[in-house]
Coordinates of C-alpha atoms in Angstrom, one line a residue:
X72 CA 22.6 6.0 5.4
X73 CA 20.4 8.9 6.5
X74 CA 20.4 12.2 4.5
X75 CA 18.4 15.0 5.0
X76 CA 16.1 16.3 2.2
X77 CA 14.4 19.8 1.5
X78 CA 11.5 19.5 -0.4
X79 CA 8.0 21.8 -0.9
X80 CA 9.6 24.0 1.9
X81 CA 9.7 20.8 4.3
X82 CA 13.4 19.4 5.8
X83 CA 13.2 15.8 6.3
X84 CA 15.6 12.8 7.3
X85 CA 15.5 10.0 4.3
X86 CA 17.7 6.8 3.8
X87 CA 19.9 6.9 0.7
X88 CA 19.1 3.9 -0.9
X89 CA 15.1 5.2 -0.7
X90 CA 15.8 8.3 -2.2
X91 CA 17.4 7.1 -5.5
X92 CA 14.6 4.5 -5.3
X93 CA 12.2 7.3 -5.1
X94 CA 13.8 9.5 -8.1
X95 CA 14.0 6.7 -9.8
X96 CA 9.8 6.3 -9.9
X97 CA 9.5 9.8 -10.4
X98 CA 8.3 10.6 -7.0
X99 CA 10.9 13.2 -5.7
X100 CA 11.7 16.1 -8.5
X101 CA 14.7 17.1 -9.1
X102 CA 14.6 21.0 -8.0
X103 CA 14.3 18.9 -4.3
X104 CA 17.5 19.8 -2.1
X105 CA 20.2 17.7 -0.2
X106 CA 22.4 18.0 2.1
X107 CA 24.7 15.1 2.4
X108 CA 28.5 16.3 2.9
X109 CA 30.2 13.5 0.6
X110 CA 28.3 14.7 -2.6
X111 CA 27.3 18.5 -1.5
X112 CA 30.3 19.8 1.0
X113 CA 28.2 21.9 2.4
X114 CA 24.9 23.5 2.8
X115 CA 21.9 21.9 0.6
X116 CA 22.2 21.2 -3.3
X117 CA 19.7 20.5 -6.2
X118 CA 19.1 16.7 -6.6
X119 CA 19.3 17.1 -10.3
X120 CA 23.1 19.0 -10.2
X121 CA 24.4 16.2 -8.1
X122 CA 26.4 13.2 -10.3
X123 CA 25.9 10.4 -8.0
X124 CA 21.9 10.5 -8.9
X125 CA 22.4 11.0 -12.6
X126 CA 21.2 7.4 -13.5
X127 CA 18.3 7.9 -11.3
X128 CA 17.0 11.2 -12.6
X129 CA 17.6 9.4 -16.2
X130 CA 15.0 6.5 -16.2
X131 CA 11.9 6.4 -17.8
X132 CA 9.4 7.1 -14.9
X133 CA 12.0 9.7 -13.6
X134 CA 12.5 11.4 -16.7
X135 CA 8.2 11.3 -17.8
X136 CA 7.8 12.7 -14.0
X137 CA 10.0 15.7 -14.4
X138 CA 8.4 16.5 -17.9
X139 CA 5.0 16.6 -15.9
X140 CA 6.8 19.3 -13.6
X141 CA 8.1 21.3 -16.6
X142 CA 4.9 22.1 -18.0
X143 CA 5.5 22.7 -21.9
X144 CA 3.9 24.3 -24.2
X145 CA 1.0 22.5 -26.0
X146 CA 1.6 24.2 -29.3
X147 CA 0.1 20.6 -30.7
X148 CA -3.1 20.8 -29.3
X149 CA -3.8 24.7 -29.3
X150 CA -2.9 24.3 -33.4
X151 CA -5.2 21.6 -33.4
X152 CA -8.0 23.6 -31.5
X153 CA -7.8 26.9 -33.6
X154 CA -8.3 24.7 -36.5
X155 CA -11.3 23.3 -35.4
X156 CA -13.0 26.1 -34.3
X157 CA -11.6 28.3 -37.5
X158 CA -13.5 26.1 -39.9
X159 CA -16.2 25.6 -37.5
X160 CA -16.5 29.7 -37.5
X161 CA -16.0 29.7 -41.6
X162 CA -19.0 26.7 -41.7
X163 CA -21.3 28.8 -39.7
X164 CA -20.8 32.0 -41.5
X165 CA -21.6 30.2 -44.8
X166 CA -24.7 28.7 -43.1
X167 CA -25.6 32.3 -42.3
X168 CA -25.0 33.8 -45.7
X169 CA -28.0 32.2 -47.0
X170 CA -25.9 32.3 -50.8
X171 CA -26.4 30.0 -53.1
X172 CA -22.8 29.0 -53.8
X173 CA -22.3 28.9 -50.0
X174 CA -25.0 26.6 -49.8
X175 CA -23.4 24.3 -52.4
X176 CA -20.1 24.8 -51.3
X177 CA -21.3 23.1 -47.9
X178 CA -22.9 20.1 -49.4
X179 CA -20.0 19.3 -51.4
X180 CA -18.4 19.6 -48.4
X181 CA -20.4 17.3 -46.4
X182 CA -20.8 15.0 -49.0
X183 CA -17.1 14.6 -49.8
X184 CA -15.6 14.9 -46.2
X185 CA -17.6 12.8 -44.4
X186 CA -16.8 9.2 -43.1
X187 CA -18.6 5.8 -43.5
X188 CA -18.6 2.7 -45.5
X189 CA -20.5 4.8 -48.5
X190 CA -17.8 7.1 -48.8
X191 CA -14.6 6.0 -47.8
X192 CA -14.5 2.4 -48.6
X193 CA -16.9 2.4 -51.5
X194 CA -16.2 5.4 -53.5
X195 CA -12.3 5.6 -52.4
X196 CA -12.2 8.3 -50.4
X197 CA -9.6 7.6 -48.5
X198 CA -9.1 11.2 -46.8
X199 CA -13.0 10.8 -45.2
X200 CA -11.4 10.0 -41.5
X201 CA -9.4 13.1 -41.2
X202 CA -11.9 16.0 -43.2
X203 CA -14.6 14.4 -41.1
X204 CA -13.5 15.6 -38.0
X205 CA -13.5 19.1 -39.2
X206 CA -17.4 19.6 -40.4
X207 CA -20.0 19.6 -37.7
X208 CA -23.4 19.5 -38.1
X209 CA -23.6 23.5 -36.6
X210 CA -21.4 25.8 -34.4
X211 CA -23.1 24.3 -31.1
X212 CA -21.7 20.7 -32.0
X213 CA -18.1 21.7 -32.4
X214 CA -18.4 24.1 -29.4
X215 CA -19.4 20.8 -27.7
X216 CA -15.9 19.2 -28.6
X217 CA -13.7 21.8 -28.3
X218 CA -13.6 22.4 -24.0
X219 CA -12.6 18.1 -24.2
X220 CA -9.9 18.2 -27.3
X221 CA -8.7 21.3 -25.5
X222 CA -8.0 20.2 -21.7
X223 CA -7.7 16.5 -22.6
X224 CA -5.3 17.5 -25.3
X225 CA -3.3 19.8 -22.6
X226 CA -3.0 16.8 -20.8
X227 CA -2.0 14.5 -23.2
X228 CA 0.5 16.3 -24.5
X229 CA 1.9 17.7 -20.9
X230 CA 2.4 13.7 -20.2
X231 CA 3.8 12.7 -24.1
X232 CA 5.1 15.7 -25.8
X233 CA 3.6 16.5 -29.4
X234 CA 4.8 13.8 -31.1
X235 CA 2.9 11.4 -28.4
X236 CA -0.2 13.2 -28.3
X237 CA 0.2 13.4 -32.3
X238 CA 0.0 9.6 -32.0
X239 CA -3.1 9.4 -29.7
X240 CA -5.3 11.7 -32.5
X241 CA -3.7 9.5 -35.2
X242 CA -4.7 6.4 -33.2
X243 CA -7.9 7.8 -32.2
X244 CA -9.0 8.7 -35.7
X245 CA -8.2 4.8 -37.1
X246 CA -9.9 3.5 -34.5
X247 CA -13.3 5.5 -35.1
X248 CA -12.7 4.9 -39.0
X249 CA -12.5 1.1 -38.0
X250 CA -16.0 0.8 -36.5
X251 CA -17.6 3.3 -38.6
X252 CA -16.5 1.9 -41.7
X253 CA -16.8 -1.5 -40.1
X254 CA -20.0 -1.3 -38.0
X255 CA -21.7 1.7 -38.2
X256 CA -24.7 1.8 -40.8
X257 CA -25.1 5.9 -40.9
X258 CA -21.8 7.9 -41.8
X259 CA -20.2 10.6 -39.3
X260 CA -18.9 13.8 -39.2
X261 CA -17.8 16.1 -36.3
X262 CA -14.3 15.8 -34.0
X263 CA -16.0 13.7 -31.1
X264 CA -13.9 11.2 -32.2
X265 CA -10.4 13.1 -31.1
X266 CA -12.0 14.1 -28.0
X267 CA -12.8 10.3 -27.0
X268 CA -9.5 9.4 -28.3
X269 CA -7.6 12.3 -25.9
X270 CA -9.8 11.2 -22.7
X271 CA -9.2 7.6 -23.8
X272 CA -5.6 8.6 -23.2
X273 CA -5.5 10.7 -20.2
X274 CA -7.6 7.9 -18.3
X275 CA -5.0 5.4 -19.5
X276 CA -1.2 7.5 -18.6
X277 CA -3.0 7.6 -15.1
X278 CA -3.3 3.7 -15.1
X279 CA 0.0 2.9 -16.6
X280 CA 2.4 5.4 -14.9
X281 CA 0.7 5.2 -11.3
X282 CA 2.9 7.4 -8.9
X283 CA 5.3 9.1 -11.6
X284 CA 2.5 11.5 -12.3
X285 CA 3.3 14.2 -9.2
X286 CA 1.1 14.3 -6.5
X287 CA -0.1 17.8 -7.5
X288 CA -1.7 16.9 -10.6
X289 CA -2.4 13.1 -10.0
X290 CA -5.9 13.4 -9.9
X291 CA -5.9 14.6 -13.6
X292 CA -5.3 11.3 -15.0
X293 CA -6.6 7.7 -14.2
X294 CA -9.9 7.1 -13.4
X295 CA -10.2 10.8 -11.4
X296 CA -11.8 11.8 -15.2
X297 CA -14.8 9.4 -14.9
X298 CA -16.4 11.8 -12.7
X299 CA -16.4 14.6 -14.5
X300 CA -16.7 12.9 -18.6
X301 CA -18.5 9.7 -17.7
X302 CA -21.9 11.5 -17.5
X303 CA -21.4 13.1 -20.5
X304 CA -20.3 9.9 -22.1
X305 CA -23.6 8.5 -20.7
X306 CA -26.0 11.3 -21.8
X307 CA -24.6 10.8 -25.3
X308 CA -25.7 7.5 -25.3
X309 CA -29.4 8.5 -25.8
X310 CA -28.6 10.8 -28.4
X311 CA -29.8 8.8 -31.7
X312 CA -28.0 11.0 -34.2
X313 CA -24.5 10.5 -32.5
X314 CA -22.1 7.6 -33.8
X315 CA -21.3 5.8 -30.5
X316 CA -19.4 3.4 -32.4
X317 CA -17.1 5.9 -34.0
X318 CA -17.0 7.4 -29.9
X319 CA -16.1 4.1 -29.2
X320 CA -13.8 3.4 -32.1
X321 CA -11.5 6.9 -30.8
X322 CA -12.0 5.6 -26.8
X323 CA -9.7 2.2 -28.0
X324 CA -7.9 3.5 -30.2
X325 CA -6.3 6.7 -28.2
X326 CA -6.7 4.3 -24.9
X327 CA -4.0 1.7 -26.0
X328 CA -1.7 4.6 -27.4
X329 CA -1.9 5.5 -23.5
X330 CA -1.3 2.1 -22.4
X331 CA 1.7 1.1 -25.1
X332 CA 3.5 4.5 -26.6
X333 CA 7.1 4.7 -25.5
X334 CA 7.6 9.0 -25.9
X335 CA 10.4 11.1 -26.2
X336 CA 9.9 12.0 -22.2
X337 CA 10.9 8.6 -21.6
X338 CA 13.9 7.4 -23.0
X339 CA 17.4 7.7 -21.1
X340 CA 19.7 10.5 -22.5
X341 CA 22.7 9.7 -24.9
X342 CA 25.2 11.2 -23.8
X343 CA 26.1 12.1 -19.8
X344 CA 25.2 15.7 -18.8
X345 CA 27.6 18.6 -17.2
X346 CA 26.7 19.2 -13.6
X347 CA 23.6 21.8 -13.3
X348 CA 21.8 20.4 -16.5
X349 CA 19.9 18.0 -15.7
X350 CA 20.2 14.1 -15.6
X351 CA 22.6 11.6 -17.5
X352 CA 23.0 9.2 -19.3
X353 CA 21.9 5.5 -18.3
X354 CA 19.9 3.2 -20.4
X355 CA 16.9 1.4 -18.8
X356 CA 13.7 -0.5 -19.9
X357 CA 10.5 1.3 -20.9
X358 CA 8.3 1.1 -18.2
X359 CA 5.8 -1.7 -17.6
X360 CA 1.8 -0.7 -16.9
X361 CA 1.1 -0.6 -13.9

């Protein structure tokens, strides 16, 4: 049956059965308008206030595209980014003091926070993968990180909420500690690692959700990213004093996260909605990569 649809300012004819098929991969979004006189009486109507297509709005690619659309707040990442650069700042300034006790303050520092085989396996400090990613080697090396962690971060957690992009920096920092401690003869220190991990990601949600990221923004997962990060990936590789095993180690480990993590902004509601607030319920499987 042919309905008409009013979508991005555009009025077009569309058969029933391909619309709910098209909510259902996240291609339409729910603000879209229809007018189809069984379910609307008269005049056009937001998809998302009409019952019929609760169980379509309510599926995982449905429910991860509309989450896109929102556009939350990344209080996760922005937390994550002041912290960074706040100790960067606070390393500088003792660099600059030219005190003794700053000076000894930042060896203990480095000696205690950084991670390698030395350190975290051998003398038991099992905190090394997390501390490390605060101390840099100087204000230029963390300014170097923070652009990535910042927009890939954004992105990360626009696609998985915090709690998903909580998972990628968790998965991120194992998987550099892994081939550090592992592999890597020379310990590390600096947040390269979560940046790798977060890029990792936002190449992967591309790969796996497809066309449930809207068209608008398609272009800022998936492989779109290798044109703007694979040179810098590439010009790090001649760089002797940077671990490209723990870069490597945070590219795998927030990559797979991308691939695998089932988020809150996929699972089907609990209980069905009132009309105007949004989609139902209707349980359905997670996705499959694509």
């Amino acid at each position: 049956m042919k309905v008409w649809l009013r979508d991005a300012g555009e009025e077009y004819p569309i058969d029933l059965a391909d619309l709910e098929e098209s909510i259902r991969q996240g291609l339409i979004s729910g603000d879209a308008e229809l007018d189809h006189p069984p379910w609307t009486h008269r005049g056009f109507k937001r998809l998302r206030d009409l019952p019929p297509l609760f169980e379509a709005f309510d599926t995982p690619d449905a429910r991860f595209a509309d989450h896109l659309r929102r556009r939350s707040v990344t209080w996760l990442t922005g937390a994550l980014s002041v912290i960074i650069m706040g100790y960067a700042l606070f390393q500088s300034a003792l660099t600059r003091s030219r005190l003794d006790w700053a000076a000894q303050t930042l060896q203990s520092t480095f000696h205690q926070w950084m991670l390698g085989l030395e350190p975290t396996l051998l003398d038991g400090r099992w905190w090394t993968p997390w501390t490390a990613q605060l101390v840099h080697g100087d204000l230029l090396h963390a300014l170097f990180n923070l652009p990535i962690i910042a927009y890939c971060g954004y992105r990360v957690e626009q696609a998985f909420a915090a709690s998903g992009a909580l998972a990628v920096v968790a998965a991120a920092i194992l998987g550099g500690a892994i081939a550090v401690v592992g592999f890597d003869e020379s310990p590390m220190i600096g947040s390269s690692v979560i940046a790798y991990g977060l890029w990792g990601a936002q190449i992967t949600i591309g790969l796996r959700m497809g066309d449930a990221v809207p068209r608008e923004i398609r272009g800022r997962y998936g492989m779109g990213n290798l044109i703007f990060f694979a040179p810098l990936y590439a010009a790090s590789l001649f760089n002797p004093d940077l671990s490209h095993l723990g870069h490597l180690g945070g590219l795998v480990g927030g990559g797979l996260v991308g691939f695998f993590l089932y988020t809150e902004t996929m699972p089907p509601t609990t209980t069905p909605p009132r009309s105007g607030h949004g989609s139902g319920c209707g349980a359905g499987p997670p996705s499959a990569p694509s």
